[in-house]
Coordinates of C-alpha atoms in Angstrom, one line a residue:
M1291 CA -24.2 -1.5 20.2
T1292 CA -22.7 -0.3 23.5
L1293 CA -19.2 -1.2 24.8
H1294 CA -18.8 -2.9 28.2
R1295 CA -15.1 -2.7 28.9
R1296 CA -13.4 -6.0 29.5
D1297 CA -10.1 -6.2 31.5
L1298 CA -7.8 -8.3 29.3
A1299 CA -5.0 -8.0 31.8
E1300 CA -6.8 -10.4 34.2
M1301 CA -5.9 -14.0 33.5
P1302 CA -8.5 -16.7 34.4
A1303 CA -7.1 -19.1 37.0
D1304 CA -7.8 -22.3 35.0
S1305 CA -6.2 -21.0 31.8
A1306 CA -3.1 -19.8 33.8
A1307 CA -2.6 -23.1 35.5
V1308 CA -3.0 -25.2 32.3
G1309 CA -1.2 -22.8 30.0
Q1310 CA 1.9 -22.3 32.2
K1311 CA 2.2 -26.1 32.6
L1312 CA 1.7 -27.1 28.9
L1313 CA 3.0 -24.1 27.0
P1314 CA 6.9 -24.1 27.1
P1315 CA 8.9 -20.9 27.3
T1316 CA 9.4 -19.2 24.0
N1317 CA 12.5 -19.8 21.8
P1318 CA 13.3 -16.5 20.0
Y1319 CA 14.5 -18.3 16.9
R1320 CA 11.2 -20.2 16.4
V1321 CA 9.2 -18.5 13.7
I1322 CA 5.6 -19.3 14.8
G1323 CA 3.8 -21.8 17.0
T1324 CA 2.5 -22.0 20.5
N1325 CA 5.4 -20.1 22.1
P1326 CA 4.7 -16.6 20.8
Y1327 CA 1.2 -16.7 22.3
R1328 CA 2.7 -17.6 25.7
V1329 CA 4.7 -14.4 25.6
I1330 CA 1.7 -12.4 24.5
G1331 CA -0.3 -13.8 27.4
D1332 CA 2.4 -13.2 29.9
H1333 CA 3.7 -9.8 28.9
L1334 CA 1.5 -8.1 26.3
A1335 CA -1.9 -8.3 27.9
D1336 CA -2.2 -4.5 27.8
L1337 CA -1.2 -4.3 24.1
L1338 CA -4.8 -3.3 23.1
D1339 CA -7.5 -2.0 25.4
D1340 CA -11.2 -1.5 24.8
A1341 CA -10.8 2.1 25.6
H1342 CA -8.9 2.5 22.3
F1343 CA -12.1 1.6 20.5
A1344 CA -14.7 3.4 22.7
A1345 CA -15.4 6.1 20.0
L1346 CA -16.6 3.3 17.6
Y1347 CA -19.6 2.4 19.8
E1348 CA -22.8 4.0 21.0
T1349 CA -23.5 4.7 24.7
T1350 CA -26.7 2.6 24.7
G1351 CA -27.8 -0.6 23.1
R1352 CA -26.9 -4.3 23.1
A1353 CA -23.6 -5.2 24.7
A1354 CA -20.8 -5.7 22.1
L1355 CA -18.0 -8.2 22.0
S1356 CA -14.7 -6.8 23.3
P1357 CA -13.1 -4.9 20.4
A1358 CA -9.7 -5.5 21.9
L1359 CA -10.3 -9.2 21.9
L1360 CA -11.5 -9.1 18.2
A1361 CA -8.5 -7.0 17.3
L1362 CA -6.1 -9.5 18.8
V1363 CA -7.8 -12.4 17.1
T1364 CA -7.5 -10.4 13.8
L1365 CA -3.8 -10.0 14.4
F1366 CA -3.4 -13.7 15.2
Q1367 CA -5.2 -14.7 12.0
F1368 CA -2.9 -12.5 9.9
M1369 CA 0.1 -13.9 11.8
E1370 CA -0.9 -17.3 10.5
N1371 CA -2.6 -16.2 7.3
I1372 CA -5.9 -18.0 7.9
P1373 CA -9.5 -17.0 7.1
D1374 CA -12.2 -15.7 9.5
R1375 CA -13.9 -19.0 10.0
E1376 CA -10.8 -20.8 10.9
A1377 CA -9.6 -18.0 13.2
A1378 CA -12.9 -18.1 15.2
E1379 CA -12.4 -21.9 15.5
Q1380 CA -8.9 -21.5 16.8
V1381 CA -10.1 -19.3 19.7
V1382 CA -12.0 -22.3 21.0
V1383 CA -9.8 -25.3 20.2
R1384 CA -6.3 -23.9 20.7
L1385 CA -4.9 -23.5 24.2
D1386 CA -2.2 -21.0 23.2
W1387 CA -4.8 -18.7 21.7
T1388 CA -7.0 -19.0 24.8
Y1389 CA -4.0 -18.3 27.0
A1390 CA -2.9 -15.2 24.9
L1391 CA -6.4 -13.8 24.9
H1392 CA -6.9 -14.4 28.7
L1393 CA -10.1 -16.4 28.1
P1394 CA -11.4 -19.1 30.4
L1395 CA -10.9 -22.7 29.2
E1396 CA -14.7 -23.2 28.9
D1397 CA -15.2 -20.1 26.7
T1398 CA -17.3 -21.0 23.7
G1399 CA -15.9 -18.3 21.4
F1400 CA -18.0 -16.2 18.9
D1401 CA -19.3 -16.5 15.4
Y1402 CA -16.7 -15.8 12.7
S1403 CA -18.9 -13.1 11.1
C1404 CA -18.0 -10.9 14.1
L1405 CA -14.5 -10.4 12.7
C1406 CA -16.0 -9.0 9.5
Y1407 CA -18.3 -6.7 11.4
F1408 CA -15.4 -5.5 13.5
R1409 CA -13.4 -4.6 10.4
R1410 CA -16.4 -2.9 8.9
R1411 CA -16.9 -0.8 12.0
L1412 CA -13.3 0.4 11.9
L1413 CA -13.7 1.4 8.2
E1414 CA -17.0 3.2 8.8
H1415 CA -15.3 5.3 11.5
A1416 CA -12.2 5.9 9.4
Q1417 CA -10.1 4.1 12.0
E1418 CA -8.3 1.7 9.7
R1419 CA -4.9 2.7 11.1
L1420 CA -5.9 2.3 14.7
V1421 CA -4.6 -1.3 15.3
F1422 CA -1.3 -0.7 13.4
E1423 CA -0.7 2.6 15.3
Q1424 CA -1.4 1.0 18.7
I1425 CA 1.1 -1.8 18.1
L1426 CA 3.7 0.7 16.8
G1427 CA 3.0 2.9 19.9
K1428 CA 3.8 0.0 22.2
I1429 CA 7.0 -0.7 20.3
Q1430 CA 8.0 2.9 20.7
A1431 CA 7.1 2.9 24.4
L1432 CA 9.4 -0.1 24.9
G1433 CA 12.3 1.8 23.3
F1434 CA 12.8 -0.3 20.2
I1435 CA 12.7 2.6 17.7
T1436 CA 15.5 5.1 17.7
K1437 CA 14.5 8.7 17.2
R1438 CA 16.0 10.1 14.0
G1439 CA 17.6 6.8 13.3
K1440 CA 18.0 4.7 10.2
Q1441 CA 15.0 3.3 8.2
R1442 CA 14.6 1.7 4.8
T1443 CA 11.8 1.6 2.3
D1444 CA 10.9 -0.6 -0.7
S1445 CA 7.8 -1.6 -2.5
T1446 CA 6.2 -4.7 -4.0
A1447 CA 3.2 -5.5 -6.2
V1448 CA 0.0 -6.7 -4.6
L1449 CA -2.6 -8.6 -6.8
G1450 CA -6.2 -7.7 -6.5
A1451 CA -8.8 -10.2 -5.4
V1452 CA -10.2 -10.3 -8.9
R1453 CA -9.7 -12.2 -12.1
Q1454 CA -7.9 -10.6 -15.1
L1455 CA -10.5 -9.7 -17.7
S1456 CA -10.3 -9.1 -21.4
A1457 CA -11.8 -6.0 -23.0
L1458 CA -15.1 -7.7 -23.8
E1459 CA -15.4 -9.3 -20.4
T1460 CA -14.7 -5.9 -18.7
V1461 CA -17.5 -4.1 -20.5
T1462 CA -19.9 -7.0 -20.2
E1463 CA -19.3 -7.3 -16.5
T1464 CA -19.6 -3.6 -16.0
L1465 CA -23.0 -3.6 -17.7
R1466 CA -24.2 -6.6 -15.8
L1467 CA -23.2 -5.1 -12.4
A1468 CA -24.9 -1.8 -13.3
V1469 CA -28.2 -3.6 -14.3
R1470 CA -28.1 -5.7 -11.1
A1471 CA -27.4 -2.7 -8.9
R1472 CA -30.4 -0.9 -10.4
A1473 CA -32.7 -3.9 -10.0
Q1474 CA -31.8 -4.0 -6.3
A1475 CA -32.1 -0.3 -5.7
A1476 CA -35.3 0.3 -7.6
P1477 CA -37.0 -2.9 -8.8
A1478 CA -40.2 -1.0 -9.8
W1479 CA -38.3 1.4 -12.0
V1480 CA -36.4 -1.4 -13.7
A1481 CA -39.6 -3.4 -14.3
Q1482 CA -41.2 -0.4 -15.9
E1483 CA -38.4 1.1 -17.9
L1484 CA -36.1 -1.9 -19.0
P1485 CA -37.4 -4.7 -21.2
A1486 CA -37.2 -8.1 -19.6
S1487 CA -35.2 -9.4 -22.6
F1488 CA -32.5 -6.7 -22.0
V1489 CA -32.3 -7.5 -18.2
Q1490 CA -32.1 -11.2 -19.0
A1491 CA -29.4 -10.8 -21.6
S1492 CA -27.4 -8.6 -19.3
A1493 CA -27.6 -11.1 -16.4
H1494 CA -24.7 -13.3 -17.7
S1495 CA -21.0 -12.8 -18.2
R1496 CA -19.6 -13.4 -21.6
A1497 CA -16.2 -14.9 -22.4
D1498 CA -14.4 -14.4 -25.7
E1499 CA -11.7 -17.1 -25.8
R1500 CA -13.6 -18.9 -28.6
L1501 CA -14.6 -15.9 -30.6
S1502 CA -12.8 -14.8 -33.8
A1503 CA -11.5 -11.3 -34.1
D1504 CA -14.5 -10.2 -36.1
E1505 CA -17.0 -11.7 -33.7
R1506 CA -15.2 -10.1 -30.7
Q1507 CA -15.3 -6.7 -32.3
A1508 CA -19.0 -7.1 -33.1
A1509 CA -19.7 -8.1 -29.6
L1510 CA -17.8 -5.1 -28.2
Q1511 CA -19.8 -2.9 -30.5
Q1512 CA -23.2 -4.4 -29.4
V1513 CA -22.3 -4.1 -25.7
G1514 CA -21.3 -0.5 -26.2
Q1515 CA -24.6 0.3 -27.8
D1516 CA -26.5 -1.4 -25.0
G1517 CA -24.5 0.6 -22.4
V1518 CA -25.2 3.9 -24.1
W1519 CA -28.9 3.1 -24.3
L1520 CA -29.0 2.3 -20.6
L1521 CA -27.2 5.5 -19.7
E1522 CA -29.7 7.4 -21.7
R1523 CA -32.5 5.8 -19.9
L1524 CA -31.0 6.9 -16.7
A1525 CA -31.3 10.6 -17.6
A1526 CA -34.1 12.6 -16.1
P1527 CA -36.7 11.7 -15.0
A1528 CA -34.9 8.6 -13.6
P1529 CA -34.6 8.6 -9.7
A1530 CA -31.5 10.5 -8.5
A1531 CA -30.6 7.6 -6.3
L1532 CA -30.1 5.4 -9.4
Q1533 CA -27.7 7.9 -11.0
E1534 CA -25.6 8.1 -7.8
L1535 CA -25.0 4.3 -7.6
E1536 CA -21.4 3.3 -7.6
A1537 CA -22.0 0.8 -10.3
V1538 CA -23.6 3.5 -12.5
Q1539 CA -20.6 5.8 -12.0
V1540 CA -18.3 2.9 -13.0
L1541 CA -20.4 2.2 -16.1
R1542 CA -20.2 5.8 -17.2
T1543 CA -16.5 6.0 -16.6
V1544 CA -15.7 2.7 -18.4
W1545 CA -17.8 3.7 -21.4
E1546 CA -16.0 7.0 -21.6
Q1547 CA -12.7 5.2 -21.5
R1548 CA -13.5 2.5 -24.1
Y1549 CA -16.0 4.0 -26.4
E1550 CA -16.5 7.1 -28.4
R1551 CA -19.7 8.6 -29.9
G1552 CA -19.9 10.3 -33.2
E1553 CA -22.4 10.7 -36.0
G1554 CA -25.1 9.0 -34.0
R1555 CA -23.0 5.8 -33.6
V1556 CA -21.0 4.2 -30.8
R1557 CA -17.5 3.0 -31.8
V1558 CA -14.8 1.2 -29.8
R1559 CA -11.9 3.4 -29.2
A1560 CA -8.8 2.5 -31.1
K1561 CA -6.8 3.5 -28.1
T1562 CA -8.0 3.6 -24.5
V1563 CA -7.1 6.3 -22.0
D1564 CA -3.8 6.4 -20.1
G1565 CA -3.3 3.3 -17.8
T1566 CA -3.1 5.6 -14.7
D1567 CA -6.9 6.0 -14.9
L1568 CA -8.0 2.9 -16.9
I1569 CA -10.5 0.7 -14.9
V1570 CA -9.4 -2.9 -15.6
T1571 CA -12.3 -4.6 -13.6
P1572 CA -15.6 -3.3 -12.4
H1573 CA -15.4 -5.5 -9.3
D1574 CA -12.7 -3.4 -7.9
P1575 CA -12.6 -0.1 -9.8
G1576 CA -9.6 1.2 -7.8
G1577 CA -7.3 -1.5 -9.0
R1578 CA -5.0 -0.7 -11.9
A1579 CA -2.8 -2.5 -14.4
G1580 CA 0.9 -2.2 -13.2
E1581 CA 4.1 -3.2 -14.8
K1582 CA 7.6 -3.4 -13.3
R1583 CA 10.7 -5.1 -14.9
G1584 CA 8.5 -6.7 -17.5
Q1585 CA 6.0 -8.2 -15.0
Q1586 CA 2.4 -7.1 -15.2
W1587 CA -0.3 -7.3 -12.5
H1588 CA -3.7 -6.0 -11.7
G1589 CA -4.0 -4.5 -8.2
D1590 CA -1.9 -1.9 -6.4
K1591 CA 1.5 -1.4 -4.8
V1592 CA 2.5 -1.4 -1.2
H1593 CA 5.5 0.5 0.2
V1594 CA 7.0 -0.9 3.4
T1595 CA 9.2 1.1 5.7
E1596 CA 11.1 -0.5 8.6
T1597 CA 13.9 0.4 11.1
A1598 CA 17.4 -0.4 10.0
E1599 CA 19.6 0.0 13.1
A1600 CA 22.4 -2.5 13.2
E1601 CA 22.3 -5.0 16.1
Q1602 CA 18.7 -4.1 16.9
P1603 CA 15.3 -5.7 16.1
H1604 CA 13.7 -4.2 13.0
F1605 CA 10.0 -3.1 13.1
L1606 CA 7.7 -1.8 10.4
T1607 CA 7.0 1.9 10.9
A1608 CA 4.8 2.6 7.8
V1609 CA 2.8 0.5 5.4
T1610 CA 1.6 2.7 2.5
T1611 CA -0.7 1.5 -0.3
A1612 CA -0.3 3.3 -3.7
N1613 CA -1.7 3.1 -7.2
A1614 CA -0.1 0.3 -9.2
T1615 CA 0.9 2.8 -11.9
S1616 CA 2.5 5.4 -9.6
G1617 CA 6.2 5.9 -9.3
D1618 CA 8.0 4.9 -6.1
G1619 CA 9.1 8.4 -5.4
E1620 CA 5.5 9.6 -5.1
A1621 CA 5.1 7.5 -1.9
L1622 CA 7.7 9.4 0.1
P1623 CA 5.5 12.4 1.0
P1624 CA 2.7 10.3 2.6
I1625 CA 5.3 8.1 4.3
R1626 CA 6.9 11.1 5.8
A1627 CA 3.4 12.4 6.9
H1628 CA 2.6 9.1 8.7
L1629 CA 6.0 8.9 10.4
D1630 CA 5.7 12.5 11.5
E1631 CA 2.4 11.9 13.1
R1632 CA 4.0 9.1 15.2
A1633 CA 7.2 11.1 15.9
A1634 CA 9.1 8.4 14.2
L1635 CA 10.8 10.3 11.4
P1636 CA 14.2 8.8 10.5
G1637 CA 17.4 10.7 10.1
E1638 CA 18.5 8.5 7.2
Q1639 CA 16.1 6.7 4.8
Y1640 CA 17.6 4.0 2.6
V1641 CA 15.9 3.4 -0.7
D1642 CA 16.6 2.2 -4.2
A1643 CA 16.9 4.3 -7.4
G1644 CA 13.1 4.4 -8.0
Y1645 CA 12.7 6.8 -5.0
V1646 CA 15.5 9.1 -5.8
S1647 CA 14.8 12.3 -7.7
G1648 CA 15.7 15.9 -7.4
P1649 CA 12.3 17.0 -5.8
Q1650 CA 12.3 14.2 -3.4
L1651 CA 15.9 14.9 -2.3
A1652 CA 14.9 18.5 -1.6
Q1653 CA 11.6 17.7 0.2
S1654 CA 13.3 15.1 2.4
Q1655 CA 16.1 17.4 3.2
A1656 CA 13.6 20.1 4.3
A1657 CA 12.1 17.6 6.6
G1658 CA 15.5 16.8 8.1
I1659 CA 15.8 13.4 6.4
E1660 CA 18.7 12.3 4.3
V1661 CA 17.4 10.0 1.5
V1662 CA 20.3 7.6 0.8
G1663 CA 20.0 5.8 -2.5
P1664 CA 21.5 5.8 -6.0
P1665 CA 19.8 8.1 -8.5
R1666 CA 18.8 7.1 -12.0
Q1667 CA 21.4 7.8 -14.6
D1668 CA 20.9 10.4 -17.3
T1669 CA 19.4 8.4 -20.1
A1670 CA 19.0 11.3 -22.6
P1671 CA 19.8 10.1 -26.1
N1672 CA 22.2 13.0 -26.8
H1673 CA 25.9 12.4 -25.8
C1674 CA 26.4 16.0 -24.7
K1675 CA 24.9 16.0 -21.2
I1676 CA 23.9 19.0 -19.1
A1677 CA 27.0 18.4 -17.0
D1678 CA 29.2 19.1 -20.1
F1679 CA 27.9 22.7 -20.3
T1680 CA 29.3 25.7 -18.4
I1681 CA 26.2 27.2 -16.9
D1682 CA 25.5 30.6 -15.2
R1683 CA 22.1 30.2 -13.6
E1684 CA 21.8 33.8 -12.4
A1685 CA 22.5 35.2 -15.9
H1686 CA 20.4 32.5 -17.6
R1687 CA 23.3 31.8 -19.9
A1688 CA 25.4 28.7 -20.8
I1689 CA 28.5 27.8 -23.0
C1690 CA 28.4 24.5 -24.9
P1691 CA 31.4 22.1 -25.1
Q1692 CA 32.4 23.7 -28.4
G1693 CA 32.6 27.2 -26.8
H1694 CA 29.4 28.6 -28.3
A1695 CA 27.2 30.9 -26.0
S1696 CA 23.5 30.7 -25.6
V1697 CA 21.3 33.4 -27.1
K1698 CA 18.4 33.6 -24.7
G1699 CA 17.2 32.3 -21.4
S1700 CA 14.1 32.5 -19.1
A1701 CA 13.1 31.5 -15.6
R1702 CA 9.9 30.3 -14.0
T1703 CA 8.6 29.0 -10.7
E1704 CA 7.6 25.3 -10.5
R1705 CA 4.7 24.0 -8.5
D1706 CA 6.9 22.9 -5.6
G1707 CA 8.3 26.5 -5.3
S1708 CA 11.6 25.7 -7.0
R1709 CA 13.1 27.8 -9.8
A1710 CA 13.5 26.4 -13.3
V1711 CA 15.6 28.0 -16.1
N1712 CA 15.3 27.4 -19.8
I1713 CA 18.4 28.2 -21.9
Q1714 CA 18.3 28.3 -25.7
F1715 CA 21.1 28.1 -28.2
A1716 CA 20.8 29.6 -31.7
A1717 CA 19.5 27.3 -34.4
A1718 CA 22.1 28.5 -36.9
T1719 CA 25.0 27.9 -34.5
C1720 CA 23.8 24.4 -33.7
A1721 CA 23.2 23.6 -37.4
A1722 CA 26.9 24.4 -38.2
C1723 CA 28.3 22.7 -35.2
P1724 CA 30.3 19.5 -35.8
L1725 CA 28.9 17.9 -32.6
R1726 CA 25.3 18.6 -33.7
A1727 CA 24.5 14.9 -34.2
Q1728 CA 25.7 14.0 -30.7
C1729 CA 24.1 17.1 -29.1
T1730 CA 20.6 17.7 -30.5
T1731 CA 18.3 16.7 -33.4
G1732 CA 15.9 19.7 -32.9
Q1733 CA 15.6 22.2 -35.7
R1734 CA 15.6 25.2 -33.3
G1735 CA 18.9 24.5 -31.6
R1736 CA 19.8 22.9 -28.3
R1737 CA 17.6 23.7 -25.3
L1738 CA 18.7 23.2 -21.7
P1739 CA 15.8 22.8 -19.2
L1740 CA 17.4 23.3 -15.8
S1741 CA 15.9 23.1 -12.3
D1742 CA 17.1 23.7 -8.8
H1743 CA 17.4 20.0 -8.3
D1744 CA 19.9 19.3 -11.0
E1745 CA 22.9 20.1 -8.8
R1746 CA 21.5 17.7 -6.1
L1747 CA 21.2 14.9 -8.6
A1748 CA 24.7 15.6 -10.0
A1749 CA 26.2 15.5 -6.6
R1750 CA 24.4 12.3 -5.7
R1751 CA 25.6 10.7 -9.0
G1752 CA 29.1 11.6 -8.0
E1753 CA 28.6 10.1 -4.5
A1754 CA 27.3 6.9 -6.1
Q1755 CA 30.6 6.3 -7.7
T1756 CA 32.4 6.0 -4.3
E1757 CA 33.0 2.9 -2.2
E1758 CA 31.9 4.8 0.9
F1759 CA 28.4 5.3 -0.6
W1760 CA 27.9 1.7 -1.3
A1761 CA 29.2 0.8 2.1
R1762 CA 26.3 2.8 3.6
M1763 CA 23.9 1.2 1.1
R1764 CA 24.5 -2.2 2.8
A1765 CA 21.8 -1.2 5.2
R1766 CA 19.1 -1.3 2.5
P1767 CA 19.0 -4.9 1.0
A1768 CA 17.6 -6.4 4.2
I1769 CA 14.2 -4.8 3.3
E1770 CA 13.9 -7.4 0.6
A1771 CA 13.8 -10.1 3.3
T1772 CA 11.1 -8.2 5.1
L1773 CA 9.0 -8.1 1.9
S1774 CA 9.6 -11.8 1.3
E1775 CA 8.4 -12.5 4.9
L1776 CA 5.3 -10.5 4.4
V1777 CA 4.5 -12.3 1.2
R1778 CA 5.3 -15.8 2.4
T1779 CA 4.0 -15.7 6.0
H1780 CA 1.3 -13.0 6.0
G1781 CA -0.1 -13.3 2.4
L1782 CA 0.9 -9.8 1.3
R1783 CA 1.1 -10.8 -2.4
R1784 CA -2.6 -11.1 -2.9
H1785 CA -5.5 -9.2 -1.5
R1786 CA -8.3 -10.9 0.4
Y1787 CA -10.8 -8.0 0.1
R1788 CA -11.9 -5.7 -2.6
G1789 CA -12.6 -2.0 -2.3
E1790 CA -10.7 1.3 -2.2
A1791 CA -10.8 1.4 1.7
K1792 CA -10.4 -2.3 2.4
R1793 CA -7.2 -2.9 0.5
P1794 CA -5.0 -0.4 2.4
F1795 CA -6.6 -1.6 5.7
E1796 CA -5.7 -5.2 4.9
N1797 CA -2.1 -4.2 4.2
L1798 CA -1.9 -2.4 7.6
L1799 CA -3.3 -5.4 9.4
K1800 CA -0.6 -7.6 7.8
G1801 CA 2.0 -5.1 8.8
A1802 CA 0.7 -5.0 12.4
A1803 CA 0.7 -8.8 12.6
C1804 CA 4.4 -8.8 11.4
N1805 CA 5.2 -6.2 14.1
L1806 CA 3.5 -8.2 16.8
K1807 CA 5.5 -11.3 15.9
R1808 CA 8.7 -9.4 15.9
L1809 CA 7.9 -7.7 19.2
V1810 CA 7.5 -11.1 20.8
R1811 CA 11.0 -12.1 19.6
A1812 CA 12.5 -8.8 20.7
L1813 CA 11.0 -9.2 24.2
V1814 CA 12.3 -12.7 24.6
A1815 CA 15.8 -11.7 23.3
R1816 CA 15.8 -8.7 25.7
G1817 CA 14.8 -11.0 28.6
E1818 CA 17.6 -13.4 27.8
R1819 CA 20.2 -10.6 27.6
D1820 CA 19.0 -9.3 31.0
A1821 CA 19.2 -12.8 32.5
A1822 CA 22.7 -13.2 31.2
A1823 CA 23.7 -9.8 32.5
R1824 CA 22.3 -10.7 36.0
A1825 CA 24.1 -14.0 36.0
L1826 CA 27.4 -12.3 35.0
T1827 CA 27.0 -9.7 37.8
V1828 CA 26.4 -12.4 40.4
G1829 CA 29.3 -14.5 39.0
C1830 CA 31.6 -11.5 39.4
G1831 CA 30.9 -11.4 43.2
S1832 CA 28.3 -8.6 43.3
S1833 CA 25.5 -9.1 45.9
V1834 CA 23.0 -7.0 43.9
A1835 CA 21.6 -8.3 40.7
A1836 CA 20.7 -6.0 37.8
P1837 CA 16.9 -5.3 37.7
P1838 CA 15.0 -6.9 34.9
V1839 CA 13.7 -4.8 32.0
A1840 CA 9.9 -4.6 32.2
A1841 CA 8.0 -5.7 29.2

């Protein structure tokens, strides 16, 4: 398809006349409705341009719908959390959408499938961040983001668009999807190599809620044998295309995680692999089983970063999707990378304890960012903490609270380039020490693993005991309201789409929709302040009014 650029800045006369008459001016305190679209139609017509999407289209072919139009409709549907079909209908039946999109009143709209194809085109060209970045760029151009200012970050769980499966349902579904994918890719090979009874038996899901424990175990064993037999049939001389199918790769991975082979038999593993890698559903292999504060979910985790300047509107600067099993601190490097690309790095970043660690404090400081947040407390079971020892890092020596000196020490370089020191006390000295029960239970004596980051953590723990620190931390809790807004208004809690690329893309679209709504409010509030300032100037006797701030 080829792109014929459409000028979205031009407002049709009929839409302008009717819209300006029927759509009232926007109230900045109104959450959603007709008014935000009036502001978009009046002041944000250049928010997105077809030129931003030119690289996604060919130079010849059938004319494509305006990608800027489709992008705006996509933002509108996430502003109101509605599906594609309803969004396409709103383009035709709602005057406020027609006005905001600068369409003529008699426009007949487009088929709702065009929205799906538009999203697919962005993903195929690795431009899933394009819409979010364009909105953020407009916000920066209007001066709403302070350079090296304050920002805050927090995370929330996002449920995958899948049903939670038991172990038997997981392996059964994995086998079924693999057989179906093969039948679609190479029907002749399947008809020749796989018995019809096997294909038919694998065509249905199997629930286990009415099975006894013995029946469930027997079913797991049988499915495991069927999967191994199928994987063996896929060995040479099977077509290479069959072995490269995603469903086949998932089948192979799930069987490695849940079964083991030995003595010519297939056995169910007594313990599966670590949850970081465990596939919990073949319908979305990238989803993982997460747990936080006793709550479990299948899906992923999204980290939201927004500006935190007092008395200023707050905008999302980064929406980062991470593995459900990952720690919060692991998200800080990609967040910094995205903010650096936009020249939107903060000077202060407010977070909770999950983000604060020695390496992250050091890395953020190297980037010129002060991470402000309380560190986790030292939860080591021994009562004699590292802070209770007198340590000489250069000499690799230490003196314990009882006055005993260490006997040896060594240093090494960690992966991040920092220096780590291990200090060892004599086993005989520790065995005779009266504080041994409170200090160590090891037979070889107390060992002190030290890193370059221990001093940073100790200093931060000291800061966290002061009133000044918690006075600064008052800038962080408002991120909870932003997460609540994204969940309630924009549907952030549950994914609509499945796939490793679609899930982060969906989160970015929801963040862009939230930013667009906040930008409308900020423009209205700025206009009202400018109007009040001009009225005050005129009231004071000045003959020249202050110029309005351009949107």
